[in-house]
Coordinates of C-alpha atoms in Angstrom, one line a residue:
M1229 CA 0.0 0.0 0.0
A1230 CA 1.6 3.2 -1.1
G1231 CA 1.6 6.1 1.4
P1232 CA 1.6 9.8 0.8
P1233 CA 4.8 11.7 0.3
R1234 CA 6.8 12.2 3.5
L1235 CA 6.8 15.9 4.3
T1236 CA 10.5 16.8 4.8
P1237 CA 10.8 20.5 4.4
Q1238 CA 14.0 21.7 2.8
H1239 CA 13.1 25.4 2.8
P1240 CA 12.5 26.7 6.3
D1241 CA 11.5 30.2 5.0
P1242 CA 8.9 32.1 7.0
L1243 CA 5.4 31.9 5.8
P1244 CA 4.3 34.7 3.5
A1245 CA 2.1 37.5 4.9
G1246 CA -1.6 36.7 4.9
S1247 CA -1.2 32.9 5.4
T1248 CA -3.2 31.0 8.0
T1249 CA -2.0 31.4 11.6
G1250 CA -4.7 29.5 13.4
G1251 CA -7.2 26.8 12.8
R1252 CA -6.8 24.0 10.2
A1253 CA -4.9 25.0 7.1
T1254 CA -6.6 24.6 3.7
I1255 CA -5.3 23.8 0.3
I1256 CA -5.7 27.5 -0.5
D1257 CA -3.4 28.4 2.4
V1258 CA -0.7 26.0 1.1
A1259 CA -1.1 27.3 -2.5
A1260 CA -0.6 30.9 -1.3
A1261 CA 2.4 29.9 0.9
A1262 CA 4.1 28.1 -2.0
G1263 CA 3.1 30.6 -4.6
V1264 CA 1.4 28.0 -6.8
S1265 CA -2.1 27.0 -7.9
R1266 CA -4.4 24.7 -6.0
Q1267 CA -4.1 22.2 -8.8
T1268 CA -0.3 22.2 -8.3
V1269 CA -0.8 21.5 -4.6
T1270 CA -3.0 18.6 -5.4
R1271 CA -0.4 17.2 -7.7
A1272 CA 2.4 17.6 -5.2
M1273 CA 0.5 16.1 -2.3
N1274 CA -0.5 13.0 -4.3
G1275 CA 2.8 12.4 -6.1
M1276 CA 1.3 13.1 -9.5
S1277 CA 3.3 14.0 -12.6
G1278 CA 3.2 17.4 -14.3
I1279 CA 5.3 19.5 -11.9
S1280 CA 9.0 19.9 -11.3
A1281 CA 10.8 18.4 -8.4
A1282 CA 11.7 21.8 -7.1
T1283 CA 8.0 22.9 -7.1
K1284 CA 6.9 19.7 -5.5
E1285 CA 9.5 20.2 -2.7
R1286 CA 8.4 23.8 -2.2
V1287 CA 4.8 22.7 -1.9
L1288 CA 5.5 19.9 0.6
A1289 CA 7.7 22.3 2.7
A1290 CA 4.8 24.8 2.9
A1291 CA 2.3 22.1 3.8
E1292 CA 4.6 20.9 6.6
R1293 CA 5.0 24.3 8.0
L1294 CA 1.2 24.8 7.9
D1295 CA 0.5 21.3 9.4
Y1296 CA -1.7 20.8 6.4
R1297 CA -3.5 17.4 6.0
P1298 CA -5.2 16.9 2.6
S1299 CA -8.9 16.1 2.6
R1300 CA -9.3 12.4 1.9
F1301 CA -12.6 13.3 0.1
G1302 CA -10.8 15.7 -2.2
R1303 CA -8.3 13.0 -2.9
G1304 CA -11.0 10.6 -4.0
L1305 CA -10.1 8.0 -1.4
V1306 CA -13.7 7.4 -0.3
T1307 CA -17.1 8.1 -1.5
G1308 CA -19.9 9.7 0.5
G1309 CA -19.5 11.2 3.9
D1310 CA -18.9 8.2 6.2
H1311 CA -16.2 8.4 8.8
Q1312 CA -13.1 6.2 8.1
L1313 CA -11.6 4.3 11.0
G1314 CA -8.1 2.8 10.8
L1315 CA -7.6 -0.3 13.0
V1316 CA -4.1 -1.5 13.8
V1317 CA -3.8 -5.1 14.9
N1318 CA -1.0 -7.6 15.7
D1319 CA -1.1 -10.9 13.7
L1320 CA -4.5 -12.0 12.4
R1321 CA -3.3 -15.6 12.9
N1322 CA -3.9 -15.2 16.7
P1323 CA -7.7 -15.9 17.3
Y1324 CA -7.8 -13.0 19.7
T1325 CA -7.2 -10.5 16.8
P1326 CA -10.1 -11.4 14.5
Q1327 CA -12.3 -11.5 17.5
L1328 CA -11.4 -7.9 18.4
A1329 CA -11.6 -6.8 14.7
S1330 CA -15.0 -8.4 14.4
A1331 CA -16.2 -6.3 17.4
V1332 CA -14.8 -3.1 16.0
F1333 CA -16.2 -3.7 12.5
R1334 CA -19.7 -4.5 13.9
L1335 CA -19.9 -1.5 16.2
A1336 CA -18.4 0.8 13.6
A1337 CA -21.0 -0.2 11.1
E1338 CA -23.7 0.7 13.6
Q1339 CA -22.2 4.2 13.6
G1340 CA -22.0 4.4 9.9
W1341 CA -18.2 4.1 9.8
N1342 CA -16.0 2.3 7.3
V1343 CA -13.0 0.4 8.7
M1344 CA -9.6 -0.1 7.2
L1345 CA -7.5 -2.8 8.8
A1346 CA -3.7 -2.9 9.1
D1347 CA -1.9 -6.0 10.4
V1348 CA 1.5 -4.6 11.3
D1349 CA 3.1 -7.8 12.4
L1350 CA 2.5 -9.4 9.0
A1351 CA 3.4 -6.2 7.0
S1352 CA 6.7 -6.0 5.1
D1353 CA 6.9 -2.3 6.0
A1354 CA 4.8 -1.5 9.1
D1355 CA 5.8 2.2 9.2
R1356 CA 4.7 2.7 5.6
M1357 CA 1.4 0.8 6.2
V1358 CA 0.6 3.0 9.3
Q1359 CA 1.5 6.2 7.4
A1360 CA -0.8 5.2 4.5
L1361 CA -3.6 4.2 7.0
G1362 CA -3.4 7.7 8.5
S1363 CA -3.7 9.4 5.1
Q1364 CA -7.0 7.6 4.4
T1365 CA -8.7 7.7 7.8
D1366 CA -10.2 10.1 10.3
V1367 CA -8.9 8.3 13.4
V1368 CA -6.7 5.3 14.2
I1369 CA -7.2 2.9 17.0
G1370 CA -5.3 -0.3 17.9
Y1371 CA -2.3 -1.9 19.4
L1372 CA 0.8 0.3 19.0
G1373 CA 3.2 -1.2 21.5
S1374 CA 6.8 0.0 21.6
R1375 CA 6.4 1.7 18.1
R1376 CA 3.8 4.1 19.5
D1377 CA 5.9 7.3 19.4
R1378 CA 7.2 6.7 15.9
W1379 CA 3.7 6.0 14.6
R1380 CA 2.3 9.0 16.4
E1381 CA 4.8 11.1 14.4
L1382 CA 3.8 9.4 11.1
L1383 CA 0.1 9.9 11.8
G1384 CA 0.6 13.6 12.4
T1385 CA -2.8 15.3 13.2
V1386 CA -4.8 12.1 12.9
P1387 CA -6.3 11.3 16.4
M1388 CA -5.2 8.0 18.0
V1389 CA -6.8 5.7 20.5
E1390 CA -4.3 3.2 21.8
L1391 CA -5.6 -0.2 23.0
D1392 CA -4.0 -1.7 26.1
P1393 CA -0.9 0.6 26.2
Y1394 CA 2.3 -0.8 27.7
S1395 CA 3.0 2.4 29.6
E1396 CA 1.2 5.8 30.3
P1397 CA 0.1 6.9 26.8
P1398 CA 0.4 10.4 25.4
T1399 CA -2.9 10.1 23.5
A1400 CA -6.3 8.6 24.1
A1401 CA -6.3 5.0 25.3
V1402 CA -8.5 2.1 26.4
W1403 CA -6.7 0.1 29.2
I1404 CA -7.5 -3.6 29.4
D1405 CA -6.9 -4.4 33.0
P1406 CA -6.7 -8.0 34.4
A1407 CA -5.6 -7.0 38.0
D1408 CA -9.0 -7.5 39.8
A1409 CA -9.6 -10.8 38.0
V1410 CA -6.2 -12.0 38.9
E1411 CA -6.9 -11.4 42.6
V1412 CA -10.2 -13.3 42.3
L1413 CA -8.4 -16.2 40.6
A1414 CA -5.7 -16.3 43.3
D1415 CA -8.4 -16.5 46.0
H1416 CA -10.1 -19.3 44.0
L1417 CA -6.9 -21.3 43.9
V1418 CA -6.4 -21.0 47.6
A1419 CA -10.1 -22.1 48.2
T1420 CA -9.7 -25.2 46.0
G1421 CA -6.5 -26.4 47.6
V1422 CA -3.9 -25.6 45.0
R1423 CA -0.4 -25.8 46.5
H1424 CA 2.1 -25.5 43.6
P1425 CA 1.0 -23.1 40.8
V1426 CA 3.0 -22.4 37.7
V1427 CA 2.8 -19.1 35.7
L1428 CA 3.4 -19.7 32.0
D1429 CA 4.2 -16.3 30.6
N1430 CA 4.8 -15.1 27.0
S1431 CA 8.0 -13.1 27.7
S1432 CA 11.7 -13.3 27.9
P1433 CA 13.5 -13.8 31.3
E1434 CA 14.5 -10.2 31.2
H1435 CA 11.0 -8.7 30.6
T1436 CA 8.2 -10.5 32.4
S1437 CA 4.8 -9.4 31.0
V1438 CA 2.4 -7.2 33.1
R1439 CA 0.1 -10.3 33.3
G1440 CA 2.9 -12.4 34.6
I1441 CA 3.9 -9.9 37.2
L1442 CA 0.3 -9.5 38.4
M1443 CA -0.1 -13.3 38.7
M1444 CA 3.2 -13.8 40.5
D1445 CA 2.5 -11.0 42.9
A1446 CA -1.0 -12.2 43.8
L1447 CA 0.2 -15.7 44.4
Q1448 CA 3.2 -14.7 46.5
R1449 CA 1.0 -12.5 48.7
R1450 CA -1.1 -15.5 49.5
G1451 CA 1.9 -17.5 50.6
Y1452 CA 2.7 -19.4 47.4
L1453 CA 6.2 -19.9 45.9
P1454 CA 5.0 -20.1 42.2
E1455 CA 7.3 -21.1 39.4
L1456 CA 7.6 -18.6 36.5
V1457 CA 8.2 -20.1 33.1
H1458 CA 9.0 -17.8 30.1
A1459 CA 7.7 -18.9 26.7
E1460 CA 9.0 -17.2 23.6
H1461 CA 5.7 -17.2 21.7
G1462 CA 2.1 -16.9 22.8
T1463 CA 1.0 -19.8 20.6
A1464 CA -0.7 -23.1 21.4
E1465 CA 2.4 -24.9 20.1
C1466 CA 4.7 -23.0 22.5
G1467 CA 2.2 -23.6 25.3
A1468 CA 2.3 -27.3 24.7
E1469 CA 6.1 -27.5 24.4
E1470 CA 6.7 -25.6 27.7
T1471 CA 4.0 -27.7 29.5
T1472 CA 5.7 -30.9 28.3
R1473 CA 8.9 -29.7 29.9
I1474 CA 7.1 -28.7 33.1
L1475 CA 5.5 -32.1 33.4
E1476 CA 8.8 -33.9 32.7
R1477 CA 10.3 -32.3 35.8
R1478 CA 8.1 -34.5 38.0
R1479 CA 7.4 -31.7 40.4
R1480 CA 4.1 -31.4 42.2
Q1481 CA 2.6 -28.6 40.1
D1482 CA -1.1 -28.6 40.4
A1483 CA -2.1 -25.5 38.4
I1484 CA -0.8 -23.8 35.3
L1485 CA -1.9 -20.2 34.6
A1486 CA -1.2 -19.3 31.0
F1487 CA -0.5 -15.9 29.5
N1488 CA -3.5 -16.3 27.1
D1489 CA -6.2 -18.7 26.0
V1490 CA -4.3 -19.9 23.0
M1491 CA -1.3 -21.0 25.1
A1492 CA -3.7 -22.5 27.6
L1493 CA -5.1 -24.7 24.8
G1494 CA -1.6 -26.0 24.2
V1495 CA -1.3 -26.7 28.0
L1496 CA -4.5 -28.8 27.8
Q1497 CA -3.1 -30.7 24.8
A1498 CA 0.2 -31.5 26.5
C1499 CA -1.6 -32.6 29.7
R1500 CA -3.8 -34.9 27.7
R1501 CA -0.9 -36.5 25.8
A1502 CA 1.0 -37.0 29.1
G1503 CA -2.0 -38.7 30.8
V1504 CA -2.4 -35.8 33.2
D1505 CA -6.1 -35.3 34.3
V1506 CA -7.4 -31.7 34.1
P1507 CA -8.6 -30.5 36.5
R1508 CA -8.0 -33.4 39.0
D1509 CA -4.2 -33.3 38.7
V1510 CA -3.6 -29.9 37.2
R1511 CA -6.0 -26.9 37.0
V1512 CA -5.5 -24.8 33.8
V1513 CA -6.5 -21.1 33.3
G1514 CA -6.0 -18.8 30.3
V1515 CA -6.6 -15.1 29.7
D1516 CA -8.9 -13.4 27.1
G1517 CA -12.2 -15.3 27.2
L1518 CA -12.1 -16.4 23.6
P1519 CA -15.3 -18.4 22.5
L1520 CA -13.1 -21.3 21.4
G1521 CA -12.4 -22.0 25.1
S1522 CA -16.0 -23.3 25.4
L1523 CA -15.5 -25.8 22.5
V1524 CA -12.7 -27.9 24.0
S1525 CA -12.9 -30.6 26.6
P1526 CA -12.5 -29.8 29.4
T1527 CA -13.8 -26.4 28.7
L1528 CA -11.3 -23.7 29.5
S1529 CA -11.4 -21.4 32.5
T1530 CA -10.2 -18.0 31.7
L1531 CA -9.9 -14.3 32.7
A1532 CA -12.4 -13.0 30.2
V1533 CA -12.6 -9.5 28.7
D1534 CA -15.6 -8.2 26.8
L1535 CA -14.1 -7.2 23.4
D1536 CA -17.4 -5.5 22.5
E1537 CA -16.9 -3.2 25.4
V1538 CA -13.3 -2.5 24.4
A1539 CA -14.5 -1.6 20.9
R1540 CA -17.4 0.5 22.2
E1541 CA -15.1 2.6 24.5
A1542 CA -12.6 3.1 21.7
L1543 CA -15.2 4.2 19.2
D1544 CA -16.8 6.5 21.8
L1545 CA -13.5 8.2 22.4
A1546 CA -12.9 8.5 18.6
L1547 CA -16.3 10.1 18.0
G1548 CA -15.8 12.5 20.9
M1549 CA -12.4 13.7 19.7
L1550 CA -13.6 14.1 16.1
A1551 CA -16.6 16.1 17.3
G1552 CA -14.4 18.4 19.4
E1553 CA -16.1 17.2 22.6
L1554 CA -13.0 15.6 24.0
P1555 CA -9.3 16.5 24.1
R1556 CA -6.8 14.3 22.4
Q1557 CA -4.8 13.5 25.5
G1558 CA -5.2 13.4 29.3
D1559 CA -7.4 11.5 31.8
A1560 CA -10.6 12.6 30.0
V1561 CA -9.7 10.3 27.1
Q1562 CA -8.6 7.2 29.0
R1563 CA -11.0 4.4 29.7
T1564 CA -10.6 1.0 31.5
V1565 CA -12.2 -2.3 30.7
R1566 CA -11.6 -5.0 33.3
H1567 CA -11.4 -8.8 33.0
R1568 CA -13.5 -11.2 35.0
L1569 CA -12.9 -14.8 36.2
L1570 CA -14.9 -17.2 34.0
L1571 CA -14.8 -20.6 35.7
R1572 CA -15.3 -23.6 33.4
E1573 CA -14.3 -27.3 33.8
S1574 CA -10.5 -26.9 33.6
A1575 CA -10.3 -25.1 36.9

């Protein structure tokens, strides 16, 4: 997907008299600042032929100084007046991702929005994809991770709503918080007589995940000495491989708390192959609350999150920012969706 030209001004001359000093710049402002026609601005911003390289450079420099963002309607990128939502996700091969995307698409359709999807983990050039997404949408929501600051710069004036940020975000955000559910789960393990729990985390030994830290802390405060196992990938295959190693140690582990439901399915598979009864010998719990957890045997206990609620909060923030009813950063544009313990047969 080709993105718009990167605005890298080479001519830091002051703006000419009479140019816009407040509000959103228009194509007329850019044309006046660069001393060209509106048609020339359109050609420069869209990478069209018919103008010299020097003229194109002058137009892009003026657009950068004015913080001008071309109208996507004028560029013919959409038809009609529907809002365009950009959704950034990580790896559609993970069942969690299409489940989230489905919730966003469904709720966006109810609001009359169109949705454009970018899977940045599978993209050959994630930066280019995000930049192109920003040029074609009114607002971008999704998982930004450690690339948040770089992508924020690429998106420019496009509002962002970050999902489950890894640290305090500079923009709007929806936190997905398992802390309360982890506490309820820890109490349940105590009540059911668990003595030797294992936390199976998707992380490196140097960087335990937030979920892993919460689980370890909750268990330790209740007198447990839990084992922490780091798995490189959050997949069912990796969950099964690590569980096989755990079971081969012949220790007395009687509960495995997995980073997510997909890994927990791998745990169930490894236990079945090893002849370990779930939940009599080992209780198994995942995180996310994916519907597929109800289709296996034993059915999977999990810390479930309502992805419809996540999508609803994100879209509400996006609408509020676009309407000018909400700021684009600060506590007013941060929401929290909490997990809940969903007990099924595996625990």
